[in-house]
XYZ file of N, CA and C in Angstrom:
831
model
N 0.830 -1.207 0.000
C 0.000 0.000 0.000
C 0.861 1.252 0.000
N 2.058 1.184 0.682
C 2.969 2.329 0.648
C 3.416 2.606 -0.768
N 3.631 1.557 -1.568
C 4.021 1.747 -2.960
C 2.941 2.488 -3.730
N 1.685 2.128 -3.468
C 0.581 2.817 -4.140
C 0.610 4.305 -3.830
N 0.908 4.632 -2.538
C 0.922 6.050 -2.143
C 2.052 6.791 -2.858
N 3.224 6.158 -2.940
C 4.353 6.811 -3.595
C 4.086 7.006 -5.082
N 3.466 5.992 -5.726
C 3.144 6.113 -7.147
C 2.143 7.243 -7.360
N 1.114 7.266 -6.474
C 0.105 8.309 -6.608
C 0.686 9.692 -6.431
N 1.600 9.840 -5.455
C 2.202 11.146 -5.207
C 3.078 11.578 -6.387
N 3.798 10.612 -6.983
C 4.630 10.933 -8.138
C 3.774 11.397 -9.307
N 2.649 10.740 -9.515
C 1.742 11.134 -10.599
C 1.235 12.547 -10.374
N 0.917 12.874 -9.123
C 0.402 14.224 -8.838
C 1.478 15.295 -9.063
N 2.738 14.964 -8.774
C 3.814 15.932 -9.030
C 3.974 16.172 -10.532
N 3.845 15.096 -11.299
C 3.906 15.258 -12.745
C 2.747 16.113 -13.237
N 1.597 15.925 -12.611
C 0.411 16.694 -12.988
C 0.631 18.185 -12.778
N 1.200 18.542 -11.606
C 1.381 19.966 -11.310
C 2.470 20.584 -12.176
N 3.411 19.750 -12.683
C 4.517 20.275 -13.471
C 4.176 20.426 -14.945
N 3.097 19.831 -15.367
C 2.757 19.824 -16.793
C 1.588 20.762 -17.039
N 1.854 21.880 -17.737
C 0.829 22.906 -17.936
C -0.357 22.359 -18.718
N -0.087 21.522 -19.705
C -1.169 20.984 -20.529
C -2.100 20.111 -19.700
N -1.532 19.325 -18.772
C -2.363 18.454 -17.956
C -3.088 19.229 -16.879
N -2.508 20.349 -16.448
C -3.152 21.144 -15.406
C -4.517 21.641 -15.873
N -4.612 21.991 -17.144
C -5.884 22.483 -17.671
C -6.981 21.446 -17.554
N -6.557 20.180 -17.501
C -7.526 19.091 -17.360
C -7.266 18.333 -16.061
N -6.837 19.061 -15.061
C -6.410 18.427 -13.824
C -7.457 17.579 -13.157
N -8.687 18.078 -13.115
C -9.728 17.331 -12.417
C -10.032 16.013 -13.124
N -10.138 16.055 -14.442
C -10.417 14.829 -15.188
C -9.278 13.832 -15.032
N -8.042 14.350 -15.076
C -6.891 13.459 -14.950
C -6.857 12.812 -13.564
N -7.124 13.615 -12.530
C -7.091 13.055 -11.184
C -8.162 11.995 -11.020
N -9.305 12.167 -11.675
C -10.343 11.139 -11.630
C -9.841 9.841 -12.238
N -9.122 9.950 -13.364
C -8.593 8.745 -14.008
C -7.581 8.054 -13.099
N -6.715 8.845 -12.473
C -5.727 8.274 -11.557
C -6.428 7.588 -10.392
N -7.465 8.237 -9.858
C -8.199 7.657 -8.734
C -8.833 6.330 -9.115
N -9.390 6.247 -10.324
C -9.978 4.993 -10.798
C -8.905 3.914 -10.876
N -7.738 4.280 -11.438
C -6.645 3.321 -11.522
C -6.198 2.868 -10.149
N -6.124 3.803 -9.219
C -5.745 3.476 -7.844
C -6.721 2.487 -7.239
N -8.008 2.735 -7.433
C -9.041 1.851 -6.881
C -8.932 0.454 -7.462
N -8.689 0.355 -8.783
C -8.577 -0.953 -9.416
C -7.368 -1.712 -8.888
N -6.231 -1.012 -8.756
C -5.032 -1.666 -8.248
C -5.238 -2.164 -6.828
N -5.897 -1.344 -5.989
C -6.103 -1.747 -4.607
C -7.133 -2.847 -4.481
N -8.132 -2.877 -5.364
C -9.087 -3.979 -5.351
C -8.373 -5.291 -5.633
N -7.447 -5.269 -6.599
C -6.669 -6.463 -6.912
C -5.798 -6.864 -5.728
N -5.202 -5.854 -5.090
C -4.337 -6.129 -3.942
C -5.135 -6.727 -2.792
N -6.369 -6.196 -2.567
C -7.190 -6.734 -1.485
C -7.533 -8.191 -1.725
N -7.849 -8.525 -2.997
C -8.160 -9.920 -3.313
C -6.958 -10.813 -3.030
N -5.774 -10.316 -3.378
C -4.563 -11.100 -3.145
C -4.325 -11.301 -1.658
N -4.532 -10.224 -0.871
C -4.320 -10.337 0.563
C -5.359 -11.264 1.196
N -6.583 -11.210 0.686
C -7.618 -12.097 1.211
C -7.258 -13.548 0.952
N -6.750 -13.829 -0.252
C -6.343 -15.196 -0.586
C -5.213 -15.649 0.333
N -4.287 -14.733 0.635
C -3.183 -15.059 1.528
C -3.687 -15.366 2.919
N -4.655 -14.553 3.403
C -5.208 -14.801 4.736
C -5.846 -16.171 4.824
N -6.646 -16.536 3.813
C -7.296 -17.831 3.831
C -6.261 -18.951 3.798
N -5.164 -18.746 3.064
C -4.119 -19.763 3.013
C -3.482 -19.939 4.382
N -3.289 -18.827 5.108
C -2.700 -18.891 6.436
C -3.630 -19.620 7.393
N -4.918 -19.264 7.357
C -5.896 -19.937 8.214
C -5.933 -21.422 7.900
N -5.914 -21.752 6.589
C -5.945 -23.148 6.174
C -4.725 -23.892 6.715
N -3.527 -23.258 6.607
C -2.320 -23.907 7.073
C -2.332 -24.076 8.583
N -2.764 -23.060 9.295
C -2.727 -23.101 10.752
C -3.716 -24.105 11.328
N -4.796 -24.386 10.627
C -5.827 -25.273 11.149
C -5.744 -26.663 10.546
N -4.685 -26.959 9.794
C -4.572 -28.257 9.142
C -3.368 -29.045 9.630
N -2.819 -28.663 10.786
C -1.625 -29.336 11.259
C -1.935 -30.782 11.648
N -3.131 -31.026 12.173
C -3.572 -32.388 12.451
C -4.953 -32.564 11.878
N -5.358 -33.796 11.684
C -6.654 -34.086 11.082
C -7.622 -34.598 12.132
N -8.922 -34.364 11.955
C -9.890 -34.910 12.889
C -9.904 -36.426 12.807
N -10.252 -37.062 13.894
C -10.248 -38.511 13.940
C -11.534 -39.049 13.310
N -11.516 -39.159 12.026
C -12.673 -39.627 11.270
C -12.282 -40.919 10.580
N -13.131 -41.946 10.705
C -12.823 -43.233 10.094
C -12.825 -43.116 8.586
N -12.184 -44.083 7.931
C -12.147 -44.087 6.472
C -13.555 -44.186 5.907
N -14.388 -45.034 6.531
C -15.766 -45.169 6.052
C -16.524 -43.864 6.205
N -16.279 -43.148 7.327
C -16.961 -41.874 7.537
C -16.574 -40.870 6.466
N -15.294 -40.876 6.088
C -14.842 -39.961 5.037
C -15.539 -40.273 3.722
N -15.675 -41.547 3.425
C -16.367 -41.944 2.198
C -17.819 -41.510 2.240
N -18.435 -41.705 3.406
C -19.855 -41.361 3.531
C -20.069 -39.854 3.412
N -19.134 -39.075 3.951
C -19.233 -37.631 3.790
C -19.118 -37.245 2.326
N -18.265 -37.958 1.598
C -18.154 -37.712 0.164
C -19.443 -38.038 -0.549
N -20.080 -39.110 -0.144
C -21.377 -39.469 -0.736
C -22.391 -38.373 -0.470
N -22.372 -37.846 0.751
C -23.310 -36.782 1.095
C -23.087 -35.557 0.213
N -21.824 -35.203 0.026
C -21.519 -34.021 -0.789
C -21.970 -34.210 -2.224
N -21.853 -35.438 -2.741
C -22.208 -35.688 -4.131
C -23.715 -35.770 -4.331
N -24.400 -36.354 -3.361
C -25.832 -36.588 -3.554
C -26.684 -35.418 -3.112
N -26.130 -34.568 -2.213
C -26.903 -33.425 -1.743
C -28.174 -33.892 -1.063
N -29.299 -33.247 -1.388
C -30.568 -33.587 -0.751
C -31.525 -34.272 -1.723
N -31.033 -34.718 -2.871
C -31.917 -35.288 -3.885
C -32.418 -36.646 -3.435
N -33.745 -36.811 -3.388
C -34.351 -38.101 -3.054
C -35.325 -38.555 -4.138
N -35.418 -37.783 -5.198
C -36.242 -38.188 -6.333
C -35.487 -39.210 -7.170
N -36.203 -40.227 -7.680
C -35.561 -41.309 -8.415
C -36.223 -41.499 -9.772
N -35.399 -41.825 -10.755
C -35.908 -42.098 -12.094
C -36.383 -43.550 -12.180
N -37.020 -43.903 -13.290
C -37.494 -45.282 -13.473
C -36.321 -46.257 -13.468
N -35.244 -45.887 -14.147
C -34.071 -46.762 -14.190
C -33.487 -46.951 -12.795
N -33.445 -45.886 -12.002
C -32.930 -45.995 -10.642
C -33.819 -46.873 -9.779
N -35.119 -46.755 -9.973
C -36.055 -47.577 -9.200
C -35.924 -49.051 -9.564
N -35.755 -49.342 -10.846
C -35.632 -50.726 -11.304
C -34.372 -51.382 -10.741
N -33.302 -50.644 -10.675
C -32.037 -51.215 -10.206
C -31.712 -50.884 -8.764
N -32.677 -50.432 -8.002
C -32.418 -49.928 -6.651
C -31.956 -51.023 -5.698
N -30.868 -50.754 -4.992
C -30.425 -51.558 -3.864
C -30.866 -50.788 -2.619
N -32.012 -51.151 -2.086
C -32.629 -50.332 -1.049
C -31.813 -50.298 0.240
N -31.068 -51.359 0.508
C -30.193 -51.337 1.682
C -29.072 -50.322 1.497
N -28.476 -50.298 0.299
C -27.397 -49.342 0.022
C -27.921 -47.909 0.021
N -29.132 -47.727 -0.510
C -29.735 -46.391 -0.493
C -29.982 -45.947 0.942
N -30.406 -46.881 1.781
C -30.616 -46.565 3.189
C -29.325 -46.160 3.877
N -28.217 -46.875 3.572
C -26.917 -46.511 4.138
C -26.548 -45.084 3.713
N -26.769 -44.797 2.435
C -26.446 -43.461 1.906
C -27.242 -42.385 2.624
N -28.531 -42.593 2.784
C -29.362 -41.573 3.435
C -29.040 -41.448 4.917
N -28.761 -42.579 5.564
C -28.392 -42.516 6.980
C -27.084 -41.779 7.177
N -26.105 -42.048 6.311
C -24.803 -41.388 6.419
C -24.912 -39.895 6.149
N -25.947 -39.491 5.399
C -26.161 -38.076 5.113
C -27.028 -37.411 6.180
N -27.461 -38.172 7.188
C -28.258 -37.597 8.265
C -29.679 -37.264 7.855
N -30.186 -37.990 6.858
C -31.552 -37.702 6.392
C -32.588 -38.371 7.287
N -33.719 -37.722 7.374
C -34.830 -38.272 8.133
C -35.461 -39.442 7.376
N -36.279 -40.215 8.106
C -36.928 -41.376 7.495
C -37.869 -40.965 6.374
N -38.280 -39.715 6.379
C -39.151 -39.199 5.327
C -38.509 -39.340 3.947
N -37.183 -39.427 3.898
C -36.500 -39.588 2.621
C -36.984 -40.852 1.911
N -37.280 -41.897 2.704
C -37.793 -43.124 2.078
C -39.146 -42.860 1.427
N -40.011 -42.116 2.099
C -41.330 -41.810 1.534
C -41.194 -41.099 0.193
N -40.259 -40.162 0.117
C -40.044 -39.434 -1.137
C -39.565 -40.374 -2.236
N -38.659 -41.266 -1.877
C -38.148 -42.208 -2.868
C -39.230 -43.195 -3.295
N -39.968 -43.694 -2.309
C -41.023 -44.661 -2.621
C -42.092 -44.042 -3.510
N -42.405 -42.782 -3.258
C -43.396 -42.082 -4.083
C -42.912 -41.943 -5.523
N -41.616 -41.686 -5.695
C -41.062 -41.591 -7.042
C -41.217 -42.917 -7.784
N -40.885 -44.015 -7.083
C -40.933 -45.324 -7.733
C -42.365 -45.793 -7.963
N -43.261 -45.352 -7.104
C -44.667 -45.738 -7.257
C -45.242 -45.236 -8.575
N -44.741 -44.131 -9.071
C -45.202 -43.591 -10.346
C -44.902 -44.546 -11.494
N -43.894 -45.411 -11.286
C -43.530 -46.381 -12.327
C -43.995 -47.786 -11.957
N -44.909 -47.862 -10.957
C -45.437 -49.151 -10.479
C -44.318 -50.061 -9.980
N -43.359 -49.457 -9.304
C -42.245 -50.212 -8.730
C -42.287 -50.015 -7.217
N -42.290 -51.103 -6.481
C -42.409 -51.033 -5.024
C -41.041 -50.852 -4.377
N -41.004 -50.025 -3.353
C -39.782 -49.832 -2.580
C -39.737 -50.830 -1.432
N -38.544 -51.205 -1.012
C -38.356 -52.184 0.063
C -38.010 -51.446 1.348
N -39.013 -51.218 2.180
C -38.812 -50.427 3.392
C -37.895 -51.123 4.386
N -38.072 -52.424 4.587
C -37.260 -53.133 5.584
C -35.780 -53.061 5.243
N -35.448 -53.294 3.960
C -34.046 -53.220 3.552
C -33.519 -51.792 3.713
N -34.355 -50.833 3.347
C -33.946 -49.425 3.458
C -33.698 -49.060 4.917
N -34.612 -49.428 5.790
C -34.467 -49.056 7.200
C -33.228 -49.696 7.819
N -32.962 -50.954 7.475
C -31.764 -51.616 7.985
C -30.504 -50.899 7.514
N -30.474 -50.541 6.238
C -29.325 -49.812 5.719
C -29.189 -48.440 6.337
N -30.293 -47.755 6.510
C -30.245 -46.412 7.103
C -29.715 -46.474 8.531
N -30.124 -47.479 9.290
C -29.612 -47.628 10.655
C -28.093 -47.782 10.655
N -27.580 -48.511 9.679
C -26.129 -48.671 9.557
C -25.465 -47.336 9.231
N -26.057 -46.604 8.306
C -25.519 -45.304 7.933
C -25.531 -44.323 9.089
N -26.575 -44.375 9.899
C -26.675 -43.457 11.040
C -25.594 -43.724 12.080
N -25.141 -44.980 12.193
C -24.072 -45.290 13.147
C -22.803 -44.515 12.817
N -22.559 -44.295 11.536
C -21.399 -43.494 11.137
C -21.696 -41.999 11.248
N -22.857 -41.600 10.796
C -23.209 -40.178 10.818
C -23.212 -39.632 12.244
N -23.667 -40.411 13.190
C -23.877 -39.921 14.553
C -22.625 -39.976 15.422
N -21.472 -40.224 14.836
C -20.224 -40.173 15.588
C -19.889 -38.719 15.940
N -19.284 -38.474 17.103
C -18.925 -37.108 17.488
C -18.053 -36.385 16.463
N -17.124 -37.124 15.823
C -16.248 -36.490 14.844
C -17.038 -35.972 13.652
N -18.074 -36.719 13.248
C -18.922 -36.270 12.145
C -19.785 -35.092 12.595
N -20.219 -35.126 13.843
C -20.983 -34.000 14.380
C -20.198 -32.704 14.289
N -18.898 -32.767 14.590
C -18.058 -31.580 14.489
C -17.985 -31.076 13.050
N -17.778 -31.986 12.108
C -17.676 -31.580 10.701
C -18.993 -31.004 10.195
N -20.095 -31.587 10.620
C -21.406 -31.081 10.202
C -21.653 -29.681 10.767
N -21.295 -29.489 12.027
C -21.454 -28.166 12.621
C -20.548 -27.140 11.980
N -19.306 -27.535 11.699
C -18.356 -26.619 11.081
C -18.838 -26.198 9.690
N -19.533 -27.109 8.988
C -20.056 -26.799 7.657
C -21.395 -26.076 7.722
N -21.871 -25.782 8.945
C -23.146 -25.063 9.155
C -24.328 -25.802 8.543
N -24.291 -27.125 8.589
C -25.422 -27.907 8.124
C -26.455 -28.032 9.232
N -27.667 -28.385 8.854
C -28.753 -28.535 9.823
C -28.759 -29.952 10.396
N -29.027 -30.058 11.691
C -29.210 -31.366 12.313
C -30.707 -31.635 12.426
N -31.129 -32.801 11.953
C -32.555 -33.093 11.846
C -33.068 -34.054 12.917
N -32.306 -34.185 14.017
C -32.772 -35.015 15.121
C -32.830 -36.496 14.810
N -31.884 -36.999 14.017
C -31.955 -38.386 13.554
C -31.138 -39.359 14.401
N -30.262 -38.889 15.247
C -29.370 -39.795 15.967
C -30.085 -40.512 17.113
N -29.767 -41.782 17.311
C -30.310 -42.503 18.463
C -29.904 -41.828 19.765
N -30.699 -42.033 20.798
C -30.497 -41.352 22.072
C -29.085 -41.530 22.603
N -28.563 -42.760 22.508
C -27.261 -43.038 23.107
C -26.107 -42.354 22.376
N -26.334 -41.870 21.148
C -25.293 -41.191 20.382
C -25.499 -39.673 20.306
N -26.700 -39.225 20.587
C -27.042 -37.837 20.279
C -26.260 -36.819 21.105
N -26.043 -37.093 22.385
C -25.375 -36.114 23.245
C -23.953 -35.831 22.744
N -23.196 -36.884 22.448
C -21.837 -36.695 21.950
C -21.809 -36.021 20.596
N -22.756 -36.393 19.731
C -22.839 -35.781 18.408
C -23.113 -34.284 18.529
N -24.117 -33.931 19.345
C -24.513 -32.528 19.448
C -23.455 -31.660 20.122
N -22.733 -32.228 21.075
C -21.680 -31.447 21.740
C -20.634 -30.992 20.720
N -20.194 -31.920 19.879
C -19.208 -31.559 18.868
C -19.823 -30.772 17.724
N -21.087 -31.003 17.454
C -21.800 -30.228 16.434
C -21.789 -28.747 16.796
N -22.074 -28.438 18.056
C -22.076 -27.048 18.507
C -20.666 -26.458 18.507
N -19.678 -27.285 18.825
C -18.291 -26.808 18.756
C -17.919 -26.437 17.323
N -18.345 -27.261 16.377
C -18.055 -26.971 14.973
C -18.703 -25.674 14.521
N -19.947 -25.473 14.924
C -20.638 -24.240 14.563
C -19.954 -23.022 15.184
N -19.537 -23.158 16.433
C -18.887 -22.031 17.111
C -17.523 -21.729 16.493
N -16.812 -22.783 16.099
C -15.523 -22.557 15.450
C -15.714 -21.753 14.161
N -16.665 -22.148 13.344
C -16.919 -21.433 12.087
C -17.326 -19.990 12.364
N -18.144 -19.783 13.388
C -18.570 -18.426 13.726
C -17.358 -17.558 14.103
N -16.432 -18.121 14.850
C -15.268 -17.339 15.278
C -14.298 -17.097 14.116
N -14.144 -18.066 13.237
C -13.311 -17.844 12.047
C -13.895 -16.709 11.214
N -15.213 -16.745 11.007
C -15.864 -15.700 10.214
C -15.723 -14.333 10.875
N -15.833 -14.294 12.203
C -15.691 -13.020 12.916
C -14.277 -12.468 12.760
N -13.287 -13.338 12.837
C -11.891 -12.918 12.668
C -11.646 -12.401 11.257
N -12.170 -13.107 10.265
C -12.003 -12.678 8.876
C -12.692 -11.327 8.628
N -13.877 -11.153 9.201
C -14.587 -9.873 9.047
C -13.809 -8.736 9.684
N -13.216 -8.991 10.856
C -12.440 -7.947 11.539
C -11.246 -7.518 10.691
N -10.561 -8.479 10.090
C -9.422 -8.152 9.222
C -9.887 -7.363 8.008
N -10.981 -7.826 7.392
C -11.490 -7.150 6.196
C -11.937 -5.730 6.515
N -12.592 -5.530 7.660
C -13.044 -4.188 8.038
C -11.849 -3.255 8.240
N -10.789 -3.773 8.862
C -9.592 -2.952 9.062
C -8.966 -2.579 7.724
N -8.833 -3.540 6.832
C -8.219 -3.263 5.538
C -9.058 -2.284 4.719
N -10.377 -2.414 4.802
C -11.250 -1.469 4.093
C -11.052 -0.049 4.620
N -10.906 0.073 5.944
C -10.711 1.395 6.538
C -9.362 1.986 6.119
N -8.330 1.154 6.076
C -7.013 1.630 5.635
C -7.078 2.082 4.182
N -7.751 1.307 3.352
C -7.894 1.684 1.939
C -8.658 3.001 1.803
N -9.719 3.148 2.592
C -10.504 4.379 2.544
C -9.679 5.582 3.000
N -8.856 5.368 4.017
C -7.993 6.447 4.507
C -6.988 6.863 3.438
N -6.381 5.894 2.782
C -5.437 6.214 1.705
C -6.134 6.954 0.561
N -7.342 6.523 0.256
C -8.084 7.158 -0.830
C -8.385 8.624 -0.509
N -8.792 8.895 0.736
C -9.104 10.272 1.114
C -7.840 11.125 1.184
N -6.738 10.568 1.609
C -5.475 11.319 1.595
C -5.077 11.660 0.158
N -5.288 10.724 -0.719
C -5.022 10.952 -2.138
C -5.896 12.097 -2.655
N -7.207 12.006 -2.357
C -8.134 13.047 -2.814
C -7.744 14.417 -2.267
N -7.323 14.434 -1.006
C -6.936 15.698 -0.376
C -5.713 16.297 -1.062
N -4.763 15.472 -1.428
C -3.582 15.959 -2.133
C -3.966 16.554 -3.490
N -4.873 15.889 -4.187
C -5.318 16.394 -5.500
C -5.996 17.752 -5.338
N -6.869 17.886 -4.335
C -7.560 19.146 -4.092
C -6.561 20.242 -3.733
N -5.605 19.920 -2.868
C -4.611 20.915 -2.456
C -3.794 21.406 -3.650
N -3.423 20.471 -4.520
C -2.673 20.857 -5.723
C -3.520 21.754 -6.621
N -4.775 21.426 -6.724
C -5.656 22.224 -7.587
C -5.858 23.626 -7.019
N -5.990 23.715 -5.696
C -6.174 25.021 -5.064
C -4.948 25.909 -5.234
N -3.794 25.292 -5.395
C -2.561 26.066 -5.537
C -2.400 26.665 -6.928
N -3.251 26.285 -7.858
C -3.144 26.789 -9.226
C -3.725 28.206 -9.337
N -3.265 28.911 -10.310
C -3.707 30.297 -10.479
C -4.864 30.442 -11.466
N -5.243 29.347 -12.142
C -6.240 29.476 -13.207
C -7.643 29.070 -12.766
N -7.873 28.876 -11.468
C -9.211 28.480 -11.017
C -10.002 29.727 -10.634
N -11.316 29.669 -10.874
C -12.158 30.821 -10.525
C -12.668 30.670 -9.097
N -13.415 31.654 -8.659
C -13.867 31.691 -7.264
C -14.817 30.546 -6.945
N -15.718 30.234 -7.882
C -16.683 29.154 -7.643
C -15.976 27.812 -7.467
N -15.014 27.543 -8.354
C -14.297 26.272 -8.241
C -13.486 26.231 -6.955
N -12.891 27.369 -6.593
C -12.101 27.414 -5.366
C -12.969 27.131 -4.148
N -14.173 27.700 -4.157
C -15.086 27.449 -3.037
C -15.470 25.982 -2.963
N -15.760 25.383 -4.126
C -16.112 23.965 -4.169
C -14.958 23.099 -3.683
N -13.751 23.433 -4.087
C -12.581 22.676 -3.671
C -12.344 22.779 -2.168
N -12.589 23.979 -1.598
C -12.402 24.144 -0.156
C -13.429 23.318 0.625
N -14.648 23.226 0.088
C -15.646 22.365 0.737
C -15.178 20.907 0.697
N -14.654 20.493 -0.444
C -14.125 19.125 -0.545
C -12.975 18.918 0.444
N -12.130 19.922 0.551
C -10.978 19.831 1.447
C -11.440 19.645 2.888
N -12.449 20.429 3.300
C -12.983 20.304 4.661
C -13.585 18.926 4.888
N -14.336 18.443 3.897
C -14.967 17.132 4.005
C -13.933 16.019 4.091
N -12.903 16.084 3.254
C -11.873 15.052 3.250
C -11.114 15.028 4.570
N -10.808 16.215 5.104
C -10.114 16.278 6.391
C -10.937 15.652 7.502
N -12.244 15.909 7.468
C -13.129 15.330 8.490
C -13.160 13.808 8.372
N -13.240 13.308 7.145
C -13.268 11.864 6.942
C -11.952 11.231 7.363
N -10.840 11.888 7.066
C -9.528 11.367 7.458
C -9.427 11.281 8.977
N -9.882 12.314 9.661
C -9.845 12.320 11.130
C -10.702 11.184 11.693
N -11.892 11.004 11.108
C -12.792 9.947 11.574
C -12.175 8.559 11.362
N -11.570 8.346 10.209
C -10.954 7.050 9.926
C -9.751 6.792 10.823
N -8.972 7.832 11.093
C -7.815 7.669 11.977
C -8.251 7.280 13.389
N -9.373 7.823 13.835
C -9.895 7.466 15.158
C -10.469 6.050 15.166
N -10.939 5.615 14.008
C -11.582 4.300 13.903
C -10.574 3.157 13.866
N -9.398 3.391 13.310
C -8.423 2.317 13.111
C -8.025 1.593 14.409
N -7.746 2.292 15.519
C -7.397 1.561 16.747
C -8.518 0.638 17.223
N -9.763 1.067 17.043
C -10.890 0.217 17.434
C -10.954 -1.034 16.571
N -10.685 -0.873 15.282
C -10.699 -2.017 14.383
C -9.537 -2.964 14.683
N -8.392 -2.410 15.060
C -7.264 -3.251 15.463
C -7.614 -4.050 16.713
N -8.331 -3.404 17.629
C -8.754 -4.102 18.846
C -9.711 -5.239 18.512
N -10.569 -5.026 17.522
C -11.483 -6.090 17.093
C -10.704 -7.274 16.537
N -9.655 -7.009 15.776
C -8.822 -8.098 15.245
C -8.205 -8.890 16.391
N -7.661 -8.183 17.380
C -7.047 -8.864 18.526
C -8.076 -9.695 19.281
N -9.245 -9.112 19.521
C -10.278 -9.818 20.296
C -10.737 -11.081 19.573
N -11.028 -10.965 18.285
C -11.515 -12.129 17.544
C -10.421 -13.177 17.361
N -9.163 -12.723 17.267
C -8.066 -13.697 17.170
C -7.931 -14.483 18.470
N -8.046 -13.792 19.613
C -7.967 -14.488 20.897
C -9.122 -15.478 21.043
N -10.310 -15.060 20.618
C -11.467 -15.964 20.675
C -11.228 -17.213 19.832
N -10.639 -17.024 18.677
C -10.359 -18.148 17.784
C -9.301 -19.063 18.387
N -8.285 -18.480 18.984
C -7.241 -19.289 19.607
C -7.797 -20.091 20.777
N -8.721 -19.510 21.528
C -9.322 -20.206 22.664
C -10.055 -21.466 22.214
N -10.866 -21.335 21.168
C -11.626 -22.515 20.746
C -10.720 -23.539 20.085
N -9.623 -23.101 19.465
C -8.676 -24.065 18.901
C -8.042 -24.916 19.995
N -7.785 -24.311 21.158
C -7.240 -25.079 22.277
C -8.231 -26.145 22.732
N -9.505 -25.774 22.768
C -10.545 -26.752 23.148
C -10.600 -27.890 22.138
N -10.540 -27.535 20.855
C -10.583 -28.557 19.807
C -9.370 -29.474 19.881
N -8.201 -28.896 20.132
C -6.993 -29.710 20.233
C -7.104 -30.719 21.368
N -7.653 -30.284 22.499
C -7.788 -31.195 23.647
C -8.727 -32.352 23.323
N -9.674 -32.110 22.425
C -10.633 -33.153 22.047
C -10.210 -33.920 20.800
N -9.061 -33.589 20.270
C -8.598 -34.264 19.073
C -9.379 -33.893 17.826
N -9.959 -32.700 17.843
C -10.759 -32.227 16.710
C -10.098 -30.999 16.109
N -9.485 -31.182 14.966
C -8.855 -30.058 14.274
C -9.505 -29.902 12.913
N -9.928 -28.678 12.560
C -10.651 -28.475 11.300
C -9.851 -28.924 10.095
N -10.567 -29.415 9.100
C -9.938 -29.804 7.851
C -9.589 -28.593 7.006
N -10.282 -27.466 7.224
C -10.048 -26.273 6.420
C -9.072 -25.341 7.116
């Protein structure tokens, strides 16, 4: 960002030194400002990508204790989404036990069978409830593990009350931890983004103020333009003062949200639950 300021200042010096450009000073400064905004937008995207890479690296030192089968089942969930409608070909070749495992592993309610059976009924094909229910019970044994509860909560998915009583407490405890972890990561990212936006806005107003000051120093402006420029100057100074006062508060928000994130990471580490992202 310091480089941007130096480039902008150099451009403004060239502007004041060139008589031909001075006559079109306001239009030229607008073009420079647009270029500045585009460059900083690109820089912000790059910095955001870097931040996410850092978060990813810091939270991937160890993996959550998830069984190989659970990982496969999570992949099935991601691929199948919430679709329970079936075509005629799917109904004809349906392995209802395997479908039950798939739905159980995805944490779907028993109503999913009704939706599937209704689809097949349109083709006069009967669904096998007993096979489906047996398979779903098997799938739920994997879905209702505490480690899966954490991943589901971290992904902000909905829990539909499907786990058996003896598994639900452990599942929900980690489910809430996952949700809280995601909430704190998002809060930390927002705090960083808000600070960077304020810094960018401060640089932009300092740039604008320099352009106005240079224009006011010229001898070819009339009284009306001078008055308008002085109003802009007063406004820019006020905005700069406000942003300067705001920056320490935004820095404090970054510190607070970072500490909150570190606290929950310690809890996750003690439980052997480290985010995959």
